[in-house]
Short mmCIF file of C-alpha atoms in Angstrom, two decimals:
data_model
loop_
_atom_site.label_atom_id
_atom_site.label_comp_id
_atom_site.label_asym_id
_atom_site.label_seq_id
_atom_site.Cartn_x
_atom_site.Cartn_y
_atom_site.Cartn_z
CA MET A 16 31.31 -6.96 119.38
CA SER A 17 35.50 -6.82 120.00
CA GLY A 18 37.39 -9.52 120.49
CA GLU A 19 35.15 -12.58 118.53
CA PRO A 20 36.19 -15.86 120.10
CA THR A 21 38.87 -17.87 118.04
CA SER A 22 36.79 -21.37 118.11
CA ALA A 23 33.94 -19.06 116.40
CA ARG A 24 36.33 -17.69 113.35
CA GLN A 25 37.72 -21.73 113.14
CA GLU A 26 34.33 -22.86 112.38
CA ARG A 27 33.68 -20.43 109.82
CA GLY A 28 36.94 -21.80 108.44
CA ASP A 29 35.70 -25.01 108.15
CA ALA A 30 32.06 -23.66 106.31
CA ARG A 31 33.91 -22.22 103.85
CA GLY A 32 35.51 -25.93 102.90
CA ARG A 33 38.87 -27.23 102.03
CA SER A 34 40.35 -24.03 100.44
CA TRP A 35 43.96 -23.56 100.90
CA PHE A 36 42.93 -20.78 103.54
CA GLY A 37 40.17 -22.32 104.83
CA GLY A 38 42.40 -24.69 105.73
CA LEU A 39 44.93 -22.60 107.19
CA ALA A 40 42.81 -20.92 109.38
CA SER A 41 40.89 -23.77 110.62
CA MET A 42 43.79 -25.26 111.86
CA PRO A 43 44.11 -24.33 115.60
CA ASN A 44 46.63 -21.16 116.29
CA ASP A 45 49.26 -23.18 118.96
CA SER A 46 49.68 -26.19 116.71
CA LEU A 47 53.10 -26.35 115.26
CA ALA A 48 52.51 -26.11 112.05
CA LYS A 49 50.49 -23.36 112.24
CA THR A 50 52.94 -21.65 114.12
CA LEU A 51 55.89 -22.38 111.66
CA ILE A 52 52.97 -21.38 108.67
CA VAL A 53 52.34 -17.91 110.27
CA ALA A 54 55.85 -17.40 111.15
CA LEU A 55 56.61 -17.99 107.40
CA LEU A 56 54.11 -15.99 106.05
CA VAL A 57 54.98 -12.62 108.34
CA ALA A 58 58.77 -13.05 107.61
CA LEU A 59 57.51 -12.92 103.60
CA PHE A 60 55.58 -10.20 103.93
CA GLY A 61 58.15 -8.01 105.92
CA SER A 62 60.59 -9.20 103.07
CA VAL A 63 58.80 -8.24 100.40
CA LEU A 64 57.51 -5.02 101.70
CA VAL A 65 60.70 -3.85 103.02
CA SER A 66 62.54 -4.68 99.32
CA ALA A 67 59.71 -3.40 97.34
CA SER A 68 60.31 -0.30 99.14
CA ALA A 69 63.94 -0.58 98.79
CA ILE A 70 63.95 -1.33 94.89
CA LEU A 71 60.95 1.63 94.22
CA LEU A 72 62.88 4.51 96.50
CA ARG A 73 66.57 3.51 96.07
CA PRO A 74 66.72 6.40 92.96
CA ARG A 75 65.40 8.77 94.64
CA ILE A 76 67.28 8.11 97.85
CA GLU A 77 70.77 7.86 95.69
CA ALA A 78 69.73 10.76 94.24
CA ASN A 79 69.71 12.63 97.32
CA LEU A 80 72.83 11.14 98.84
CA GLU A 81 74.46 12.33 95.66
CA GLY A 82 73.45 15.58 96.00
CA GLU A 83 74.42 15.79 99.48
CA ARG A 84 78.62 15.07 98.25
CA GLN A 85 78.15 17.61 95.84
CA ARG A 86 77.25 20.62 98.12
CA ASN A 87 79.89 19.11 101.06
CA LEU A 88 82.22 19.28 97.59
CA LEU A 89 81.23 22.70 96.77
CA GLU A 90 82.15 23.24 100.26
CA ILE A 91 85.58 22.16 100.30
CA VAL A 92 86.36 23.81 97.14
CA GLN A 93 84.67 26.86 98.40
CA ARG A 94 86.78 27.06 101.15
CA LEU A 95 89.95 26.64 98.74
CA PRO A 96 91.42 30.06 99.10
CA GLY A 97 91.92 32.03 95.55
CA ILE A 98 88.65 30.73 94.18
CA GLU A 99 86.47 33.64 93.66
CA GLN A 100 89.27 34.77 91.51
CA LEU A 101 87.92 31.46 89.18
CA PHE A 102 84.12 31.34 89.17
CA ASP A 103 81.95 34.44 89.44
CA ARG A 104 79.78 32.52 91.12
CA VAL A 105 80.65 28.90 92.18
CA GLU A 106 77.70 27.11 92.01
CA GLU A 107 77.60 27.66 88.16
CA ALA A 108 80.75 25.70 87.82
CA ALA A 109 79.61 21.56 87.17
CA VAL A 110 82.00 19.78 89.93
CA GLU A 111 82.77 15.81 88.39
CA ALA A 112 83.90 13.54 91.23
CA PHE A 113 86.69 10.85 89.14
CA VAL A 114 88.83 7.76 90.47
CA VAL A 115 92.39 7.50 89.66
CA ASP A 116 94.02 5.02 89.45
CA LEU A 117 97.59 6.00 90.51
CA ALA A 118 99.76 3.00 89.24
CA THR A 119 98.60 4.38 85.59
CA GLY A 120 97.49 7.91 86.26
CA GLU A 121 94.47 7.09 84.45
CA ILE A 122 91.03 8.05 85.46
CA ASP A 123 88.80 4.14 85.95
CA ARG A 124 85.43 4.81 84.89
CA SER A 125 84.49 1.25 86.27
CA LEU A 126 84.61 2.45 89.79
CA ARG A 127 82.34 4.68 91.42
CA PRO A 128 84.18 7.72 93.11
CA GLU A 129 81.35 7.14 96.45
CA ASP A 130 82.83 3.35 96.78
CA VAL A 131 86.32 4.59 97.08
CA ASP A 132 87.61 5.59 100.83
CA ALA A 133 91.38 6.23 99.68
CA ARG A 134 91.94 6.93 103.48
CA ALA A 135 90.57 3.22 105.00
CA ALA A 136 92.56 1.74 101.41
CA ALA A 137 95.12 3.50 102.08
CA GLN A 138 95.73 0.86 105.23
CA ASP A 139 94.74 -2.24 103.74
CA VAL A 140 97.64 -3.92 101.56
CA ALA A 141 94.96 -5.39 99.48
CA ARG A 142 94.15 -2.07 98.04
CA SER A 143 97.42 0.04 98.19
CA ILE A 144 100.91 0.55 97.19
CA ALA A 145 103.66 0.62 99.10
CA ILE A 146 106.52 3.36 98.49
CA PRO A 147 109.53 2.35 98.63
CA PRO A 148 111.40 4.34 102.22
CA GLU A 149 113.70 6.51 99.57
CA ARG A 150 111.45 7.68 97.41
CA ASP A 151 108.68 8.47 100.72
CA ILE A 152 109.44 12.20 101.50
CA ALA A 153 105.46 12.74 102.72
CA GLY A 154 105.77 10.28 105.69
CA ILE A 155 103.30 8.22 104.47
CA ARG A 156 104.34 4.41 103.51
CA ARG A 157 101.21 3.02 101.40
CA VAL A 158 99.08 5.08 99.11
CA SER A 159 95.15 3.35 98.18
CA ARG A 160 96.04 2.48 94.58
CA TYR A 161 92.63 4.86 94.35
CA GLU A 162 91.99 8.01 94.70
CA VAL A 163 89.22 10.57 93.77
CA VAL A 164 89.98 14.12 92.39
CA TYR A 165 87.30 16.18 91.50
CA LEU A 166 87.49 18.41 88.06
CA VAL A 167 85.69 21.63 87.68
CA ARG A 168 84.56 22.40 84.11
CA ALA A 169 82.61 26.11 83.62
CA ASP A 170 81.47 27.27 79.64
CA ASP A 171 82.28 23.64 79.16
CA GLU A 172 86.75 24.49 79.77
CA LEU A 173 88.61 22.56 82.68
CA ARG A 174 89.01 25.57 85.73
CA LEU A 175 89.77 23.41 88.60
CA ILE A 176 91.91 19.96 89.55
CA VAL A 177 91.16 19.31 93.25
CA LEU A 178 93.50 16.99 94.82
CA PRO A 179 93.40 14.98 97.96
CA VAL A 180 96.31 15.49 99.66
CA ARG A 181 97.99 14.29 102.83
CA GLY A 182 101.09 13.88 104.79
CA GLN A 183 103.32 14.14 108.39
CA GLY A 184 103.90 17.13 109.27
CA PHE A 185 105.88 17.62 112.88
CA ALA A 186 102.86 16.18 115.20
CA SER A 187 100.41 14.87 113.14
CA THR A 188 99.47 13.90 109.38
CA LEU A 189 98.13 16.71 107.63
CA TYR A 190 95.13 16.06 105.39
CA GLY A 191 93.83 18.49 102.53
CA TYR A 192 93.20 19.57 99.27
CA LEU A 193 95.26 21.24 96.83
CA GLY A 194 93.69 23.22 93.70
CA LEU A 195 94.98 23.53 90.67
CA ALA A 196 94.05 25.64 87.59
CA GLY A 197 93.38 24.15 84.15
CA ASP A 198 96.62 24.12 83.03
CA ALA A 199 97.56 21.26 85.75
CA ASN A 200 100.24 23.83 86.66
CA THR A 201 98.89 26.74 88.65
CA VAL A 202 97.96 26.39 92.06
CA VAL A 203 94.77 27.84 93.10
CA GLY A 204 95.39 27.09 96.72
CA LEU A 205 96.32 24.82 99.43
CA GLY A 206 93.59 23.90 102.35
CA PHE A 207 94.28 21.50 104.88
CA TYR A 208 90.76 20.58 106.49
CA GLU A 209 92.21 18.13 109.19
CA HIS A 210 96.09 18.23 111.22
CA GLY A 211 97.01 18.10 114.68
CA GLU A 212 99.95 20.85 114.37
CA THR A 213 101.38 23.38 117.12
CA PRO A 214 98.85 26.18 117.77
CA GLY A 215 100.48 29.06 116.91
CA LEU A 216 103.31 27.50 115.69
CA GLY A 217 102.60 24.74 112.94
CA ALA A 218 99.24 25.06 112.48
CA GLN A 219 99.97 28.56 110.86
CA VAL A 220 99.36 26.02 107.97
CA ASP A 221 95.71 27.43 108.21
CA SER A 222 95.94 31.15 108.25
CA PRO A 223 94.75 32.68 105.60
CA GLN A 224 97.88 35.19 105.12
CA TRP A 225 100.31 31.91 104.14
CA ARG A 226 97.30 29.83 102.14
CA GLU A 227 97.02 33.23 99.92
CA GLN A 228 101.41 33.15 99.21
CA TRP A 229 100.27 29.42 97.33
CA GLN A 230 97.95 31.74 95.18
CA GLY A 231 100.00 31.41 91.12
CA LYS A 232 102.64 29.27 91.93
CA TRP A 233 103.91 27.31 89.76
CA VAL A 234 104.52 23.47 89.86
CA ARG A 235 106.95 22.68 86.91
CA ASP A 236 109.32 24.65 85.34
CA PRO A 237 109.21 25.09 81.11
CA GLN A 238 111.72 22.32 81.19
CA GLY A 239 109.34 19.98 83.41
CA GLN A 240 111.25 20.02 86.54
CA LEU A 241 109.11 19.69 89.71
CA ARG A 242 109.96 22.83 91.21
CA ILE A 243 107.05 23.82 93.14
CA GLY A 244 107.97 23.84 97.23
CA VAL A 245 108.03 25.86 100.74
CA ALA A 246 111.77 27.32 101.07
CA ARG A 247 113.63 27.31 104.02
CA GLY A 248 112.86 30.87 105.52
CA ALA A 249 111.71 33.78 103.60
CA LEU A 250 112.10 33.94 100.17
CA ALA A 251 113.43 37.44 98.51
CA PRO A 252 111.03 38.88 94.76
CA SER A 253 114.18 38.24 93.21
CA ASP A 254 114.66 34.79 93.69
CA PRO A 255 114.58 32.18 90.66
CA SER A 256 112.63 30.03 92.77
CA ALA A 257 110.16 32.59 93.92
CA PRO A 258 107.32 31.65 91.24
CA TYR A 259 107.32 28.26 92.57
CA GLN A 260 108.26 28.30 96.01
CA VAL A 261 106.58 29.92 99.25
CA ASP A 262 108.17 31.05 102.22
CA GLY A 263 108.62 28.96 104.97
CA LEU A 264 106.64 28.81 108.17
CA THR A 265 108.41 30.63 111.26
CA GLY A 266 109.13 28.63 114.11
CA ALA A 267 107.81 25.58 112.15
CA THR A 268 110.69 24.41 110.57
CA PHE A 269 109.48 20.31 110.47
CA THR A 270 105.94 21.14 109.32
CA SER A 271 106.64 23.56 106.53
CA GLN A 272 109.35 21.11 105.33
CA GLY A 273 106.61 18.31 105.96
CA VAL A 274 104.28 20.52 103.51
CA ASN A 275 107.12 20.94 101.24
CA ASN A 276 107.56 17.20 101.20
CA LEU A 277 103.62 16.39 100.90
CA VAL A 278 102.92 19.05 97.95
CA ARG A 279 105.71 17.83 96.08
CA PHE A 280 104.93 13.93 96.49
CA TRP A 281 101.53 13.96 95.67
CA LEU A 282 102.45 16.11 92.56
CA GLY A 283 105.18 13.80 91.71
CA ASP A 284 105.79 10.34 90.17
CA ASP A 285 103.99 8.25 93.16
CA GLY A 286 101.34 10.67 93.39
CA PHE A 287 99.21 12.65 90.89
CA GLY A 288 102.15 13.09 88.62
CA PRO A 289 101.47 10.72 85.96
CA PHE A 290 97.64 11.80 86.57
CA LEU A 291 98.30 15.28 85.91
CA ASP A 292 101.01 14.53 82.71
CA ARG A 293 97.84 12.96 80.79
CA ILE A 294 95.53 16.49 81.18
CA ARG A 295 98.53 18.59 79.72
CA GLN A 296 98.55 16.74 76.85
CA GLU A 297 95.13 16.66 76.29
CA MET B 9 28.84 1.71 117.90
CA LYS B 10 29.92 5.12 116.67
CA ASP B 11 30.74 6.18 120.29
CA GLU B 12 33.09 3.68 120.76
CA ARG B 13 34.80 5.19 117.67
CA VAL B 14 35.00 8.71 118.63
CA ARG B 15 35.76 7.84 122.15
CA THR B 16 38.69 5.37 120.97
CA LEU B 17 40.37 8.45 118.78
CA LEU B 18 39.70 10.78 121.04
CA ASN B 19 40.65 9.16 124.72
CA PRO B 20 44.02 8.77 123.84
CA LEU B 21 44.40 12.25 123.28
CA ILE B 22 44.67 13.57 126.64
CA ASP B 23 43.17 11.56 129.05
CA GLN B 24 45.01 8.14 127.72
CA ASN B 25 47.72 9.94 126.64
CA ALA B 26 50.83 7.24 125.76
CA ILE B 27 53.74 10.30 127.07
CA THR B 28 52.46 11.87 129.87
CA VAL B 29 50.11 9.07 131.29
CA GLN B 30 51.47 6.11 130.36
CA ILE B 31 54.51 7.42 130.49
CA LEU B 32 56.11 5.75 127.30
CA GLY B 33 58.19 6.54 124.44
CA LEU B 34 60.36 9.22 126.15
CA CYS B 35 63.18 8.67 124.54
CA ILE B 36 62.72 9.70 120.84
CA ALA B 37 60.52 12.72 122.92
CA LEU B 38 63.28 14.06 124.45
CA ALA B 39 66.19 13.21 121.32
CA VAL B 40 63.60 14.69 118.11
CA THR B 41 62.18 17.50 119.88
CA LYS B 42 64.71 19.68 119.23
CA THR B 43 63.16 21.85 116.41
CA LEU B 44 59.33 21.82 115.74
CA ALA B 45 60.30 20.48 112.16
CA THR B 46 62.04 17.12 113.54
CA ALA B 47 59.12 17.10 115.92
CA LEU B 48 57.09 16.95 112.86
CA VAL B 49 58.28 14.65 111.05
CA MET B 50 58.39 11.80 113.49
CA SER B 51 55.04 12.89 114.76
CA ALA B 52 54.08 11.73 111.24
CA ALA B 53 56.41 8.99 111.31
CA VAL B 54 54.98 7.25 114.30
CA MET B 55 51.14 7.63 113.42
CA ALA B 56 51.75 6.08 110.24
CA VAL B 57 53.62 2.77 111.75
CA LEU B 58 50.71 2.97 114.53
CA VAL B 59 47.84 3.02 112.08
CA LEU B 60 49.66 0.00 110.23
CA SER B 61 50.85 -2.15 112.56
CA GLY B 62 47.12 -1.79 114.31
CA SER B 63 45.66 -2.65 110.83
CA VAL B 64 47.63 -5.22 109.67
CA ILE B 65 47.99 -6.51 113.37
CA SER B 66 44.35 -6.49 113.94
CA LEU B 67 43.61 -8.26 110.79
CA ILE B 68 45.70 -11.28 110.93
CA ARG B 69 44.61 -11.31 115.24
CA HIS B 70 42.97 -14.68 115.11
CA HIS B 71 45.47 -16.72 113.32
CA ILE B 72 48.82 -15.33 115.80
CA PRO B 73 49.73 -18.72 117.60
CA ARG B 74 50.35 -17.49 121.05
CA SER B 75 53.67 -18.75 121.71
CA ILE B 76 55.29 -16.65 118.97
CA ARG B 77 53.14 -13.29 118.80
CA LEU B 78 55.65 -10.96 120.13
CA ILE B 79 57.86 -11.79 117.19
CA VAL B 80 54.96 -11.52 114.57
CA GLN B 81 54.27 -8.12 115.93
CA LEU B 82 57.84 -6.81 116.20
CA THR B 83 58.08 -8.14 112.20
CA ILE B 84 55.30 -6.60 111.06
CA ILE B 85 56.58 -3.41 113.18
CA ALA B 86 59.94 -3.04 112.51
CA SER B 87 59.15 -3.92 108.62
CA LEU B 88 56.86 -0.96 108.36
CA VAL B 89 59.41 1.43 110.08
CA ILE B 90 62.04 0.07 107.91
CA VAL B 91 59.73 1.26 104.92
CA VAL B 92 58.79 4.56 106.68
CA ASP B 93 62.37 5.42 107.24
CA GLN B 94 63.13 4.79 103.52
CA VAL B 95 60.18 7.26 101.81
CA LEU B 96 60.83 9.41 104.26
CA ARG B 97 65.18 9.62 102.79
CA ALA B 98 63.71 9.18 99.44
CA TYR B 99 61.43 12.42 99.92
CA ALA B 100 61.86 14.70 102.81
CA PHE B 101 66.02 13.81 102.93
CA GLU B 102 67.10 17.26 105.01
CA LEU B 103 64.72 16.15 107.63
CA SER B 104 65.88 12.56 108.11
CA LYS B 105 69.28 13.39 108.29
CA LEU B 106 68.00 15.87 111.16
CA LEU B 107 65.99 12.79 112.57
CA SER B 108 69.12 9.90 111.61
CA VAL B 109 68.90 7.17 113.95
CA TYR B 110 65.69 8.10 115.79
CA VAL B 111 63.35 6.74 113.13
CA GLY B 112 64.76 3.36 112.97
CA LEU B 113 64.30 3.36 117.02
CA ILE B 114 60.27 3.60 116.43
CA VAL B 115 60.68 0.01 116.33
CA THR B 116 62.00 0.09 120.09
CA ASN B 117 58.94 2.59 121.49
CA CYS B 118 57.83 0.72 123.50
CA LEU B 119 54.28 2.72 122.70
CA ILE B 120 53.54 1.38 119.31
CA PHE B 121 54.24 -2.46 120.75
CA ALA B 122 51.51 -1.61 123.93
CA ARG B 123 48.87 -0.53 121.14
CA ALA B 124 49.68 -3.50 119.53
CA GLU B 125 49.54 -6.47 122.20
CA THR B 126 47.05 -4.44 123.92
CA PHE B 127 44.48 -3.28 121.50
CA ALA B 128 44.98 -4.48 117.88
CA MET B 129 45.64 -8.07 118.90
CA ASN B 130 41.62 -7.82 120.63
CA ASN B 131 39.97 -5.22 118.35
CA ARG B 132 38.69 -5.12 114.84
CA VAL B 133 40.65 -3.48 111.65
CA LEU B 134 38.95 -0.03 111.73
CA LEU B 135 39.28 0.31 115.66
CA SER B 136 42.29 -0.30 116.08
CA ALA B 137 43.36 1.80 113.04
CA LEU B 138 41.43 4.46 114.75
CA ASP B 139 43.57 3.48 118.10
CA GLY B 140 46.38 4.00 116.15
CA LEU B 141 45.73 7.28 114.90
CA GLY B 142 44.40 8.58 118.12
CA ASN B 143 47.17 7.17 119.60
CA GLY B 144 49.80 9.07 117.40
CA LEU B 145 47.44 12.23 117.71
CA GLY B 146 48.77 11.93 121.09
CA TYR B 147 51.80 11.71 120.70
CA ALA B 148 52.02 14.67 118.19
CA ILE B 149 50.47 16.93 120.65
CA VAL B 150 53.12 16.14 123.51
CA LEU B 151 56.15 16.27 120.46
CA VAL B 152 54.92 19.32 118.71
CA THR B 153 53.85 21.28 122.01
CA VAL B 154 57.60 20.38 123.71
CA GLY B 155 59.33 20.74 119.92
CA THR B 156 57.37 24.36 119.79
CA LEU B 157 58.56 25.68 122.88
CA ARG B 158 62.55 24.02 122.76
CA GLU B 159 62.40 25.98 119.20
CA ILE B 160 61.32 29.24 120.46
CA LEU B 161 62.85 29.74 123.68
CA GLY B 162 66.01 28.11 122.36
CA THR B 163 66.68 30.08 119.24
CA GLY B 164 63.73 32.24 119.21
CA LYS B 165 62.62 30.90 115.63
CA LEU B 166 60.23 28.69 114.99
CA LEU B 167 59.81 26.08 111.60
CA GLY B 168 62.88 28.82 110.59
CA GLU B 169 60.71 31.64 110.47
CA THR B 170 62.33 34.15 113.59
CA VAL B 171 59.78 35.04 116.00
CA LEU B 172 61.34 36.75 118.54
CA LEU B 173 64.25 38.96 117.61
CA THR B 174 67.45 37.69 119.42
CA THR B 175 69.97 39.67 121.35
CA ALA B 176 72.71 38.25 118.92
CA GLU B 177 70.87 39.66 115.74
CA GLY B 178 70.04 42.81 117.87
CA GLY B 179 66.78 41.88 119.31
CA TRP B 180 65.70 42.00 122.94
CA PHE B 181 65.21 37.90 123.69
CA PRO B 182 68.48 36.31 124.90
CA PRO B 183 67.90 32.53 123.60
CA PHE B 184 67.99 30.26 126.26
CA SER B 185 70.18 27.87 125.24
CA LEU B 186 69.60 24.74 127.52
CA MET B 187 66.89 24.40 125.39
CA LEU B 188 68.85 22.96 122.89
CA LEU B 189 70.04 20.35 124.83
CA PRO B 190 68.03 16.96 125.28
CA PRO B 191 67.50 17.88 128.98
CA SER B 192 65.46 20.21 128.56
CA ALA B 193 63.07 18.22 127.09
CA PHE B 194 63.21 16.56 130.14
CA PHE B 195 61.92 19.09 132.37
CA LEU B 196 59.55 20.23 129.55
CA ILE B 197 57.16 17.14 129.83
CA GLY B 198 57.52 16.79 133.39
CA LEU B 199 56.14 20.53 133.77
CA LEU B 200 53.04 19.20 131.00
CA ILE B 201 52.50 16.14 133.18
CA TRP B 202 52.27 18.35 136.38
CA GLY B 203 49.54 21.06 134.45
CA ILE B 204 47.42 17.99 133.02
CA ARG B 205 47.54 16.53 136.37
CA THR B 206 46.34 19.30 137.94
CA TRP B 207 43.91 20.36 135.21
CA LYS B 208 42.87 16.56 135.39
CA THR B 209 43.13 15.16 138.80
CA ALA B 210 41.79 11.95 137.87
CA GLN B 211 45.14 10.94 136.56
CA ALA B 212 47.25 11.61 139.61
CA GLU B 213 48.74 8.76 140.79
CA PRO B 214 47.97 7.56 144.69
CA GLN B 215 50.96 8.18 146.55
CA GLU B 216 52.87 5.14 147.14
CA TYR B 217 54.12 5.25 150.37
CA ALA B 218 54.11 8.07 152.81
CA VAL B 219 56.87 10.58 152.99
CA VAL B 220 58.93 10.52 156.39
CA GLN B 221 59.33 13.93 157.55
CA PRO B 222 62.84 14.01 159.45
CA GLY B 223 63.01 13.52 163.20
CA GLU B 224 59.35 12.32 162.41
CA ALA B 225 59.24 9.25 164.82
CA ARG B 226 58.00 6.22 162.99
#
């Protein structure tokens, strides 16, 4: 039964009359016209199938990707030291990503956070802002015009601001997140997810002891002066800078100063300073 | 007539199994059998593509010009694979992340091409669909067997549920971590082929050349 001869099929095509399909079916298979028509029809079939599935399934796929991004972010947030004290359960908090325009300090709602790749944009002259050398304390030369920040709310109240930070350390560029409490002035935690500092010395930026020190430090004094930073060496509790500064890392002066500079840069006027000012005024 | 259908469906399960007899589609078998769950999803995806591509190609088989028949088959298979990939991303997101590029690589699976070119091009639609289903099931049998063995021996779990309590969790079973690496699928499939050919001696291929013993004069 299988493999009915093609000619038999074609004869029946003829018998079916002059319908469009009959005409196509009766053409010899290897004629140029039929080859082209079949190729076209198959291509059309494939493209309709693919576009239809892409369009119909897009909402679900995008919802899945969004959920994935939220989970990744929750992981980052959960890794910030001191986070447990802010929330009983982090899962209950609503984490939202926003795009901040560093040029104005405003949230730009016309851009989607998933479309912003600040790390790539910082290398692209068209999408970044050059920092004059005398103000470039973090040693990063350019910043992306748009950065993604995360705001965490619980009970409708802003509880946490997560800012991406980066800067030159001793041997590498450090990439991390700085968490500020809802007042935009109290540090919740500072964590680096990527760096190449010397193990045992500069790499202590990762150590729980040092990270713990950042908790509760203030960014600015009541006069609005930027005071946060890393001290050179250890700080006495009675020191007037103690509410604002953490101890330097032993044996890692350059890394300590690098962290000091990058924190001050990103909280300063060229970084998120204007954005945080807006939050404080709200 | 009925016999033919049953034979078309059952023959590819063991006697003409794509992996163990024809040694086709090994790349996927090596890569996605780390756990039973990924093996199951991949089997379902391959089965769906086989059945659908077989049906569609069989439906238009009398009107495919010979000069472009491979391109036509490939276009149909590729479109179906993209659809299956999208469906997985929409409805089985976690698993589709684990399968990553391998769903897309179904396009390059020789098994599907082989069925399209040798069977669907020459047979009626229903028979071609059954052939696709049979080959898909044959493929699934191997993938599921290897996936089950690798997950149990590698982690002591099956579908994420503990079967053998590992030493790390206070049990007696030392996980065989080689099983989590792709080469272990090679060994398992090799053992499987050996086993099947010992059982069904008709599958054993004749030796193509004589093995020369050291010191033997020729």
